[in-house]
Coordinates of C-alpha atoms and ligand atoms in Angstrom, one line a residue:
M1 CA 15.6 -6.5 16.6
A2 CA 17.8 -9.2 18.2
A3 CA 15.2 -9.6 21.0
I4 CA 12.5 -10.2 18.4
R5 CA 14.6 -12.7 16.6
R6 CA 15.3 -14.5 19.9
S7 CA 11.6 -14.7 20.8
T8 CA 10.7 -15.9 17.3
A9 CA 13.3 -18.7 17.6
L10 CA 12.0 -19.6 21.0
A11 CA 8.4 -19.7 19.8
H12 CA 9.4 -21.9 16.9
Q13 CA 11.4 -24.2 19.2
L14 CA 8.4 -24.6 21.5
L15 CA 6.2 -25.4 18.6
V16 CA 8.6 -28.0 17.4
Q17 CA 8.6 -29.6 20.8
S18 CA 4.8 -29.7 21.2
S19 CA 4.4 -30.9 17.6
R20 CA 6.8 -33.8 18.3
K21 CA 4.5 -34.8 21.2
I22 CA 1.4 -34.5 19.0
L23 CA 3.1 -36.4 16.2
R24 CA 4.0 -39.2 18.5
S25 CA 0.5 -39.5 19.8
Q26 CA -1.0 -39.2 16.3
K27 CA 1.3 -41.9 15.0
C28 CA -0.5 -44.5 17.0
C29 CA -3.7 -43.3 15.4
Y30 CA -2.6 -43.3 11.8
G31 CA 0.3 -45.8 12.3
N32 CA -1.6 -48.1 9.9
F33 CA -1.2 -45.5 7.2
L34 CA 2.5 -44.8 7.4
P35 CA 3.9 -47.4 5.0
D36 CA 7.5 -46.7 3.8
K37 CA 6.6 -48.4 0.5
A38 CA 4.8 -47.5 -2.7
Y39 CA 1.8 -49.5 -3.9
I40 CA 2.2 -51.3 -7.2
G41 CA 0.3 -54.2 -8.5
G42 CA -1.5 -54.7 -5.2
A43 CA 1.8 -55.0 -3.3
W44 CA 3.8 -52.6 -1.1
V45 CA 7.1 -52.2 -2.7
P46 CA 10.3 -50.2 -2.2
A47 CA 12.1 -48.4 -5.1
S48 CA 14.2 -50.9 -7.0
S49 CA 17.2 -48.7 -6.3
G50 CA 16.4 -48.8 -2.6
A51 CA 16.3 -45.0 -2.6
T52 CA 14.0 -43.1 -0.3
F53 CA 13.1 -39.5 0.5
P54 CA 11.8 -37.8 3.7
V55 CA 8.3 -36.4 4.2
L56 CA 8.3 -33.3 6.4
N57 CA 5.6 -31.7 8.5
P58 CA 5.4 -28.1 7.2
A59 CA 4.4 -26.8 10.6
N60 CA 7.7 -27.7 12.1
G61 CA 10.0 -29.3 9.6
I62 CA 9.9 -32.6 11.5
E63 CA 10.3 -35.8 9.4
I64 CA 7.1 -37.8 9.5
G65 CA 8.6 -40.7 7.7
I66 CA 10.3 -41.8 4.5
V67 CA 8.9 -43.2 1.2
P68 CA 10.5 -44.7 -1.9
D69 CA 12.1 -42.4 -4.4
M70 CA 11.1 -44.3 -7.5
E71 CA 12.6 -43.9 -10.9
T72 CA 11.4 -44.7 -14.4
S73 CA 12.1 -48.4 -14.1
D74 CA 9.7 -48.6 -11.1
V75 CA 7.1 -46.6 -13.0
Q76 CA 7.4 -48.9 -16.0
T77 CA 6.5 -51.8 -13.7
A78 CA 3.4 -49.9 -12.4
I79 CA 2.4 -49.1 -16.0
T80 CA 2.7 -52.8 -17.0
K81 CA 0.6 -53.9 -13.9
A82 CA -2.0 -51.3 -14.7
H83 CA -2.2 -52.4 -18.3
T84 CA -2.6 -56.0 -17.3
A85 CA -5.3 -55.2 -14.8
F86 CA -7.1 -53.1 -17.4
K87 CA -7.8 -56.3 -19.4
T88 CA -10.0 -57.6 -16.7
W89 CA -11.2 -54.4 -15.0
K90 CA -12.7 -53.1 -18.2
K91 CA -14.9 -56.2 -18.4
T92 CA -16.4 -55.8 -14.9
T93 CA -20.0 -54.7 -14.8
A94 CA -20.9 -51.1 -13.8
K95 CA -22.6 -52.6 -10.8
E96 CA -19.4 -54.4 -9.7
R97 CA -17.4 -51.1 -10.0
H98 CA -20.2 -49.2 -8.2
D99 CA -20.1 -51.6 -5.3
L100 CA -16.3 -51.5 -4.9
L101 CA -16.2 -47.7 -5.2
L102 CA -18.9 -47.4 -2.6
K103 CA -17.1 -49.8 -0.2
W104 CA -14.0 -47.7 -0.6
Y105 CA -16.0 -44.5 0.1
K106 CA -17.4 -46.0 3.3
L107 CA -14.0 -47.1 4.5
I108 CA -12.6 -43.6 4.0
M109 CA -15.5 -42.1 5.9
D110 CA -15.0 -44.7 8.7
N111 CA -11.4 -43.6 8.9
Q112 CA -12.1 -39.9 8.3
E113 CA -10.4 -38.6 11.4
E114 CA -7.2 -40.7 11.0
L115 CA -6.9 -39.7 7.4
A116 CA -7.4 -36.1 8.3
K117 CA -4.7 -36.2 10.9
L118 CA -2.3 -37.7 8.4
L119 CA -3.2 -34.9 5.9
T120 CA -2.7 -32.2 8.5
A121 CA 0.7 -33.7 9.4
E122 CA 2.0 -33.7 5.9
M123 CA 0.3 -30.7 4.4
G124 CA -0.4 -28.4 7.4
K125 CA -4.0 -27.4 6.9
P126 CA -6.1 -27.1 10.1
L127 CA -7.6 -30.4 11.2
V128 CA -11.1 -29.2 10.7
E129 CA -10.3 -28.3 7.1
A130 CA -8.6 -31.7 6.7
M131 CA -11.7 -33.4 7.9
G132 CA -13.6 -31.5 5.3
E133 CA -11.2 -32.5 2.6
I134 CA -11.5 -36.2 3.4
A135 CA -15.3 -36.0 3.2
Y136 CA -15.1 -33.9 0.0
G137 CA -12.6 -36.3 -1.5
A138 CA -14.7 -39.4 -0.5
S139 CA -17.8 -37.8 -2.0
F140 CA -16.3 -38.2 -5.5
L141 CA -16.1 -41.9 -5.0
Q142 CA -19.7 -42.0 -3.9
W143 CA -20.7 -39.8 -6.8
F144 CA -18.8 -41.8 -9.5
A145 CA -19.9 -45.1 -8.0
E146 CA -23.4 -43.9 -9.2
E147 CA -22.2 -42.5 -12.4
A148 CA -20.6 -45.8 -13.4
K149 CA -24.1 -47.1 -13.9
R150 CA -25.1 -44.2 -16.1
C151 CA -22.5 -44.3 -18.9
Y152 CA -25.3 -44.5 -21.5
G153 CA -24.7 -44.6 -25.2
D154 CA -26.9 -43.4 -28.0
V155 CA -29.0 -44.7 -30.9
I156 CA -28.7 -42.2 -33.8
P157 CA -31.3 -42.0 -36.6
A158 CA -29.3 -43.3 -39.6
P159 CA -29.0 -41.3 -42.8
T160 CA -30.1 -44.3 -45.0
G161 CA -32.8 -46.9 -44.5
N162 CA -30.5 -49.9 -44.4
K163 CA -28.2 -48.7 -41.7
R164 CA -28.5 -48.4 -37.9
L165 CA -26.1 -46.3 -35.8
V166 CA -25.3 -47.1 -32.2
V167 CA -22.8 -45.2 -30.0
I168 CA -21.2 -46.9 -27.1
K169 CA -18.9 -45.6 -24.4
Q170 CA -15.7 -47.5 -23.5
P171 CA -12.9 -46.8 -21.0
V172 CA -9.9 -45.1 -22.6
G173 CA -7.4 -47.5 -20.9
V174 CA -4.7 -46.9 -18.4
A175 CA -4.9 -43.4 -16.9
A176 CA -1.9 -41.6 -15.4
M177 CA -2.4 -38.9 -12.8
I178 CA 0.0 -36.4 -11.4
T179 CA -1.4 -34.5 -8.3
P180 CA -0.5 -31.6 -6.2
W181 CA 0.1 -31.1 -2.4
N182 CA -2.7 -28.7 -1.6
F183 CA -5.5 -31.3 -1.7
P184 CA -3.4 -34.5 -1.1
S185 CA -6.5 -36.7 -0.8
A186 CA -9.3 -35.1 -2.8
M187 CA -7.3 -34.5 -6.0
I188 CA -6.6 -38.2 -6.1
T189 CA -10.2 -39.4 -5.5
R190 CA -11.6 -36.8 -7.9
K191 CA -9.5 -38.4 -10.7
V192 CA -9.3 -42.0 -9.6
G193 CA -13.0 -42.2 -8.8
A194 CA -13.9 -41.1 -12.3
A195 CA -11.3 -43.4 -13.9
L196 CA -12.3 -46.5 -12.0
A197 CA -16.0 -45.9 -12.6
A198 CA -15.4 -45.7 -16.3
G199 CA -13.4 -49.0 -16.3
C200 CA -9.9 -47.5 -16.5
T201 CA -6.9 -48.5 -14.4
T202 CA -4.5 -46.0 -12.9
V203 CA -0.9 -45.0 -12.2
V204 CA -0.8 -42.1 -9.7
K205 CA 2.2 -39.9 -8.9
P206 CA 1.3 -37.8 -5.8
A207 CA 3.2 -34.7 -4.9
E208 CA 6.4 -35.3 -3.1
D209 CA 5.3 -33.2 -0.2
T210 CA 2.2 -35.3 0.5
P211 CA 2.6 -38.9 -0.5
Y212 CA 1.1 -40.4 2.7
S213 CA -2.5 -39.4 2.0
A214 CA -2.2 -41.1 -1.4
L215 CA -0.8 -44.3 0.1
A216 CA -3.4 -44.3 2.9
L217 CA -6.1 -44.3 0.1
C218 CA -4.4 -47.4 -1.4
E219 CA -4.5 -49.2 1.9
L220 CA -8.3 -48.6 2.1
A221 CA -8.8 -49.4 -1.6
D222 CA -7.0 -52.7 -0.9
R223 CA -9.3 -53.4 2.0
A224 CA -12.3 -52.5 -0.1
G225 CA -11.3 -55.3 -2.5
I226 CA -10.3 -53.2 -5.5
P227 CA -8.2 -55.7 -7.5
A228 CA -4.4 -55.6 -7.7
G229 CA -3.1 -53.3 -10.4
V230 CA -6.2 -51.2 -10.8
I231 CA -4.7 -48.4 -8.6
N232 CA -0.9 -48.0 -8.5
V233 CA 0.8 -45.2 -6.6
V234 CA 4.4 -44.4 -7.3
T235 CA 6.2 -42.0 -5.0
C236 CA 9.2 -40.0 -6.1
S237 CA 11.1 -36.9 -5.0
R238 CA 11.1 -33.7 -6.9
K239 CA 14.5 -34.7 -8.4
N240 CA 12.8 -37.6 -10.2
A241 CA 9.5 -36.0 -10.9
S242 CA 10.4 -34.7 -14.4
A243 CA 11.7 -38.1 -15.6
V244 CA 8.7 -39.9 -14.1
G245 CA 6.4 -37.4 -15.6
K246 CA 8.0 -37.7 -19.0
L247 CA 7.5 -41.5 -19.0
L248 CA 3.9 -41.1 -18.0
C249 CA 3.4 -38.7 -20.9
Q250 CA 5.3 -40.8 -23.5
D251 CA 4.5 -44.4 -22.7
P252 CA 2.1 -45.7 -25.3
L253 CA 0.5 -48.1 -22.8
I254 CA -0.9 -45.0 -21.1
S255 CA -4.0 -43.6 -22.9
K256 CA -4.8 -40.6 -20.7
L257 CA -3.0 -38.1 -18.5
S258 CA -4.8 -36.1 -15.8
F259 CA -2.8 -33.4 -14.1
T260 CA -3.5 -30.9 -11.4
G261 CA -0.8 -28.4 -10.6
S262 CA 0.9 -25.3 -11.9
T263 CA 0.4 -23.9 -15.4
T264 CA 4.2 -24.1 -16.1
T265 CA 4.3 -27.9 -15.4
G266 CA 1.0 -28.4 -17.2
K267 CA 2.5 -26.9 -20.4
I268 CA 5.5 -29.2 -20.2
L269 CA 3.3 -32.2 -19.7
L270 CA 1.1 -31.2 -22.6
E271 CA 4.1 -30.9 -24.9
Q272 CA 5.4 -34.2 -23.8
S273 CA 2.0 -35.9 -24.4
A274 CA 1.8 -34.8 -28.0
G275 CA 4.0 -37.6 -29.3
T276 CA 1.5 -40.3 -28.3
V277 CA -1.6 -38.0 -28.8
K278 CA -2.8 -38.7 -25.3
R279 CA -6.1 -37.7 -24.0
V280 CA -5.3 -35.0 -21.4
S281 CA -7.1 -33.2 -18.6
M282 CA -5.3 -30.2 -17.1
E283 CA -6.4 -28.4 -14.0
L284 CA -3.9 -25.6 -13.8
G285 CA -3.4 -22.3 -12.0
G286 CA -5.9 -19.5 -11.7
N287 CA -5.9 -15.9 -10.8
A288 CA -9.4 -15.5 -9.4
A289 CA -11.0 -12.1 -9.3
F290 CA -13.4 -11.5 -6.4
I291 CA -15.5 -8.6 -7.3
V292 CA -17.7 -6.7 -4.8
F293 CA -20.2 -4.3 -6.5
D294 CA -21.8 -1.3 -4.8
S295 CA -25.2 -3.2 -4.6
A296 CA -23.7 -6.1 -2.7
N297 CA -24.5 -7.2 0.8
V298 CA -21.2 -6.2 2.3
D299 CA -21.4 -8.7 5.3
L300 CA -22.0 -11.6 2.9
A301 CA -19.2 -10.4 0.7
V302 CA -16.8 -10.3 3.6
Q303 CA -17.9 -13.8 4.6
G304 CA -17.4 -15.0 1.0
A305 CA -14.0 -13.4 0.7
M306 CA -12.8 -15.0 4.0
A307 CA -13.9 -18.4 2.8
S308 CA -12.5 -18.0 -0.7
K309 CA -9.2 -16.3 0.2
F310 CA -8.1 -17.9 3.4
R311 CA -9.0 -21.6 3.0
A312 CA -5.9 -23.7 3.2
S313 CA -4.0 -20.4 4.0
G314 CA -4.7 -19.2 0.5
Q315 CA -3.2 -22.2 -1.2
T316 CA -6.0 -23.4 -3.5
C317 CA -6.2 -22.8 -7.2
V318 CA -9.7 -21.3 -6.7
C319 CA -8.7 -18.9 -3.9
A320 CA -9.6 -15.3 -4.5
N321 CA -6.3 -13.8 -5.8
R322 CA -7.5 -10.2 -6.5
L323 CA -10.3 -8.5 -4.6
L324 CA -11.9 -5.8 -6.8
V325 CA -14.1 -3.5 -4.8
Q326 CA -16.3 -0.8 -6.2
S327 CA -15.6 2.7 -4.9
G328 CA -19.0 3.2 -3.2
I329 CA -18.5 0.4 -0.7
H330 CA -14.7 0.1 -0.8
D331 CA -14.0 1.6 2.6
E332 CA -16.8 -0.2 4.4
F333 CA -15.7 -3.5 2.9
V334 CA -12.0 -3.0 3.7
D335 CA -12.9 -2.1 7.3
K336 CA -15.1 -5.1 7.9
F337 CA -12.8 -7.5 5.9
S338 CA -9.6 -6.5 7.7
K339 CA -11.4 -6.8 11.1
A340 CA -12.3 -10.4 10.1
V341 CA -8.8 -11.1 8.9
R342 CA -7.3 -9.9 12.2
K343 CA -9.4 -12.6 14.0
L344 CA -7.8 -15.4 12.1
V345 CA -5.6 -17.6 14.3
V346 CA -2.3 -18.8 12.8
G347 CA -0.8 -22.0 14.2
D348 CA -0.2 -25.7 14.0
G349 CA -3.1 -27.4 12.2
F350 CA -3.4 -29.7 15.2
D351 CA -4.3 -26.9 17.6
S352 CA -8.0 -26.7 17.8
D353 CA -8.0 -22.8 17.7
T354 CA -6.0 -22.7 14.5
T355 CA -7.7 -21.3 11.4
Q356 CA -4.5 -20.7 9.4
G357 CA -1.9 -23.4 9.1
P358 CA 1.6 -22.9 7.7
L359 CA 2.4 -22.5 4.1
I360 CA 3.8 -25.6 2.4
N361 CA 7.4 -24.4 2.5
V362 CA 9.6 -21.4 2.8
R363 CA 9.6 -20.9 -1.0
A364 CA 5.9 -20.2 -0.7
V365 CA 6.5 -17.6 2.0
E366 CA 9.1 -15.9 -0.2
K367 CA 6.6 -15.6 -3.0
V368 CA 4.0 -13.9 -0.7
E369 CA 6.7 -11.6 0.5
S370 CA 7.8 -10.7 -3.0
H371 CA 4.2 -9.8 -4.0
I372 CA 3.9 -7.6 -0.9
D373 CA 7.3 -5.9 -1.5
D374 CA 6.5 -5.3 -5.1
A375 CA 3.1 -3.8 -4.3
V376 CA 4.4 -1.6 -1.5
S377 CA 7.2 -0.3 -3.7
M378 CA 4.6 0.8 -6.2
G379 CA 2.4 2.6 -3.6
A380 CA 0.1 -0.1 -2.1
K381 CA -0.6 0.1 1.7
V382 CA -0.6 -2.9 4.1
V383 CA -3.7 -2.7 6.2
C384 CA -3.0 -5.7 8.4
G385 CA -0.4 -8.5 8.4
G386 CA 2.4 -8.2 5.9
Q387 CA 5.1 -10.1 7.8
R388 CA 6.3 -13.6 8.5
H389 CA 4.5 -14.8 11.6
Q390 CA 6.4 -15.0 14.9
L391 CA 6.0 -18.8 14.9
G392 CA 8.7 -18.8 12.3
G393 CA 9.2 -21.6 9.7
S394 CA 6.6 -21.2 6.9
F395 CA 4.0 -19.4 8.9
F396 CA 2.8 -16.0 7.5
Q397 CA 0.5 -13.4 8.8
P398 CA -2.9 -13.1 7.0
T399 CA -2.5 -9.9 5.1
V400 CA -4.8 -7.3 3.5
M401 CA -3.4 -4.6 1.2
T402 CA -5.2 -1.6 -0.4
G403 CA -4.3 0.7 -3.2
V404 CA -3.3 -2.2 -5.4
S405 CA -3.4 -1.9 -9.2
E406 CA -3.5 -4.5 -11.9
D407 CA 0.1 -4.0 -12.9
M408 CA 1.4 -5.2 -9.6
L409 CA 2.7 -8.8 -9.2
A410 CA -0.1 -9.6 -6.7
C411 CA -2.6 -9.1 -9.5
R412 CA -0.6 -10.5 -12.3
E413 CA 0.4 -13.8 -10.7
E414 CA -1.2 -16.4 -8.4
T415 CA 0.1 -15.6 -4.9
F416 CA -0.9 -19.0 -3.4
G417 CA -0.8 -17.6 0.1
P418 CA -2.7 -15.5 2.7
L419 CA -2.4 -12.2 0.9
A420 CA -5.6 -10.3 -0.1
P421 CA -4.8 -7.4 -2.4
V422 CA -7.7 -4.9 -2.8
V423 CA -8.1 -3.0 -6.1
K424 CA -10.6 -0.1 -6.1
F425 CA -12.7 0.3 -9.3
D426 CA -15.5 2.6 -10.4
T427 CA -17.5 0.9 -13.2
E428 CA -18.6 -2.6 -14.1
E429 CA -16.7 -2.4 -17.4
E430 CA -13.5 -1.5 -15.5
A431 CA -14.0 -4.5 -13.2
L432 CA -14.6 -6.9 -16.0
A433 CA -11.6 -5.6 -17.9
I434 CA -9.3 -6.1 -14.9
A435 CA -10.9 -9.5 -14.1
N436 CA -10.5 -10.8 -17.7
G437 CA -7.1 -9.2 -18.3
T438 CA -5.2 -12.3 -17.7
R439 CA -4.3 -15.5 -19.7
V440 CA -5.8 -17.8 -17.0
G441 CA -9.4 -18.4 -16.2
L442 CA -10.3 -20.9 -13.5
A443 CA -12.7 -19.4 -10.9
G444 CA -14.2 -16.0 -10.5
Y445 CA -16.5 -14.6 -7.8
F446 CA -18.7 -11.6 -7.5
F447 CA -21.2 -10.1 -5.1
S448 CA -24.1 -8.1 -6.3
N449 CA -27.8 -7.7 -5.7
D450 CA -28.6 -6.3 -9.2
I451 CA -30.2 -9.2 -11.1
S452 CA -29.3 -7.8 -14.5
Q453 CA -25.8 -7.2 -13.5
I454 CA -25.6 -10.7 -12.1
W455 CA -26.5 -12.3 -15.4
R456 CA -24.2 -9.9 -17.4
V457 CA -21.2 -10.4 -15.2
A458 CA -21.7 -14.2 -14.8
E459 CA -21.7 -14.5 -18.6
E460 CA -18.8 -12.1 -19.2
L461 CA -16.3 -13.5 -16.8
E462 CA -13.8 -15.6 -18.7
V463 CA -13.5 -18.5 -16.3
G464 CA -14.8 -22.0 -15.9
M465 CA -16.5 -21.5 -12.5
V466 CA -18.3 -18.5 -11.1
G467 CA -19.3 -18.0 -7.5
I468 CA -22.3 -15.5 -7.4
N469 CA -22.8 -14.2 -3.9
D470 CA -20.8 -17.3 -2.8
G471 CA -17.2 -17.9 -1.9
L472 CA -17.2 -21.7 -2.0
I473 CA -18.0 -23.2 -5.3
S474 CA -16.6 -26.8 -5.3
S475 CA -18.7 -29.9 -4.9
E476 CA -18.7 -33.4 -6.4
V477 CA -21.9 -32.6 -8.4
A478 CA -20.5 -29.5 -10.2
P479 CA -18.0 -29.5 -13.0
F480 CA -14.6 -28.2 -11.9
G481 CA -12.2 -26.8 -14.5
G482 CA -11.0 -23.7 -16.3
V483 CA -10.7 -21.9 -19.6
K484 CA -7.7 -20.2 -21.3
E485 CA -4.4 -21.4 -19.7
S486 CA -6.2 -22.7 -16.6
G487 CA -6.7 -26.0 -18.3
L488 CA -8.6 -28.6 -20.3
G489 CA -11.5 -30.8 -19.3
R490 CA -13.7 -31.0 -16.3
E491 CA -13.6 -33.0 -13.1
G492 CA -16.5 -34.1 -10.9
S493 CA -20.1 -33.8 -11.9
R494 CA -21.8 -35.9 -14.6
Y495 CA -19.3 -34.5 -17.1
G496 CA -16.2 -35.7 -15.2
I497 CA -16.5 -39.4 -16.3
D498 CA -16.4 -38.5 -20.0
E499 CA -12.7 -37.6 -19.6
Y500 CA -12.1 -41.4 -19.2
L501 CA -14.4 -42.7 -21.9
N502 CA -14.1 -43.0 -25.6
L503 CA -17.1 -42.8 -27.9
K504 CA -17.4 -45.6 -30.4
N505 CA -19.7 -45.5 -33.3
L506 CA -21.2 -48.9 -34.3
C507 CA -22.5 -48.6 -37.9
F508 CA -24.7 -51.6 -38.8
G509 CA -25.0 -51.7 -42.6
N510 CA -26.8 -53.7 -45.3
L511 CA -29.7 -54.4 -43.0
Ligands
LIG1 P1 4.1 -26.8 -7.2 O1 5.2 -25.9 -7.7 O2 3.0 -26.1 -6.4 O3 4.6 -28.0 -6.5 P2 3.8 -28.2 -9.6 O4 2.9 -28.1 -10.8 O5 5.3 -28.0 -9.9 O6 3.3 -27.3 -8.5 O7 3.6 -29.7 -9.0 C1 2.4 -30.4 -9.1 C2 2.7 -31.9 -9.3 O8 3.5 -31.9 -10.5 C3 3.6 -32.5 -8.2 O9 3.2 -33.9 -8.1 C4 5.0 -32.4 -8.8 O10 5.9 -33.4 -8.3 C5 4.7 -32.6 -10.3 N1 5.7 -32.1 -11.2 C6 6.5 -31.0 -11.1 N2 7.3 -30.9 -12.1 C7 7.0 -31.9 -13.0 C8 7.5 -32.3 -14.2 N3 8.4 -31.6 -14.9 N4 7.0 -33.5 -14.8 C9 6.1 -34.2 -14.1 N5 5.6 -33.8 -12.9 C10 6.0 -32.7 -12.3

């Protein structure tokens, strides 16, 4: 036991040393993007108190840098700047906003690799996934640049001959955004792209774990020529997050709040937003069922499950959380799936072989462990993985468990980690009852080759997004969002911009 502990400590020490080296060399690449200031009113500013907090690399705990730990007074300044900027930004033409968003998009793509390295350093996902996120995130700016030009209104046949009714769309005003660490870049562009296209200005509070990706986006927005005050990013530690969040919910100068994060925090923000009757979008937690029916192509289902479960080490809100596999193909699926899982390579996101980075922190590891312990204590079996990885820190072995039932924590809660619990079922009705037996409903997946079943199940799943014979469902063109306690509103797609627009009815009378 002591020998194992010693070798684990040694492996971790080696990793820390090599990461330091990588970090030093990366720093010269993304040195431009490591400001120790927040971005308010087009200027790089410290917290008025002078306070800062460190940003750590989750692969090794090394400090990447420090950023301002802002308080409500700093946020108040950002709100005022955004409100002032709104007065002119709302008057820009759709074409002007289109051109600026497109310039920003191009600058991001020109700097894709540097931004990806920064993202890997602060969030931990493998570099190749980070490259994908930068492109995915940028695609929202390109998409909404086009949508800016298509915010058409309506002419409605009037109920009386002497009236004419015209509906126009107008930006809601200043939009506040609170974003999570698992997509440090894309969760910002998906919101800010839509807001700017609509003519809104923004105040963004990125997650405390990953502020640099947000600040890097500001640097490029500035270079693109997006005017001062249109985008403001305030950084703060977890300690200040609730006070800052409360102000963003309660300040009457803010017209809209868009949040991506946990259901628990989302509910707090919703309550706090009631006083000012804010427009809200909430993209909250999920508990995605991934159903494999007997008729499925098992190899495709394995591929889909790998993509859906293990992306970002299982830390996305649309990751498969529960794998429901029909009894006829259960053993074949588990066999092929666990073989694929054993091939995953855990390591620092900067190592080119790595397919699984660290979890964001040790708290996340403890959650995965608690789900495994709970399931095992109730009779589930670990097929592969099940332990902390020998690299130590927040690395965890990709894990498959069988004999799981819906009463276990791994089925009831979102694990947000590399754990794939497999539940065996017999009938379609049973699978649907398990899949829908939860208060959340973000994504769901199923694999089947029975066309009638495909329609039935797609319509019956109580979720906002369904992957049918597909494990990857997100793109800028498709609406992203959930039902039940998974949230309100949709992001991306032609519907996403509506979240930032008010309809105004112009009633012309006595004509
Ligand atoms: P996680 O636990 O995965 O970090 P959260 O929902 O707590 O998920 O965090 C998502 C975002 O919400 C982060 O930017 C975080 O700082 C912020 N946040 C957390 N708690 C609050 C709160 N009470 N008010 C406002 N923002 C919050």
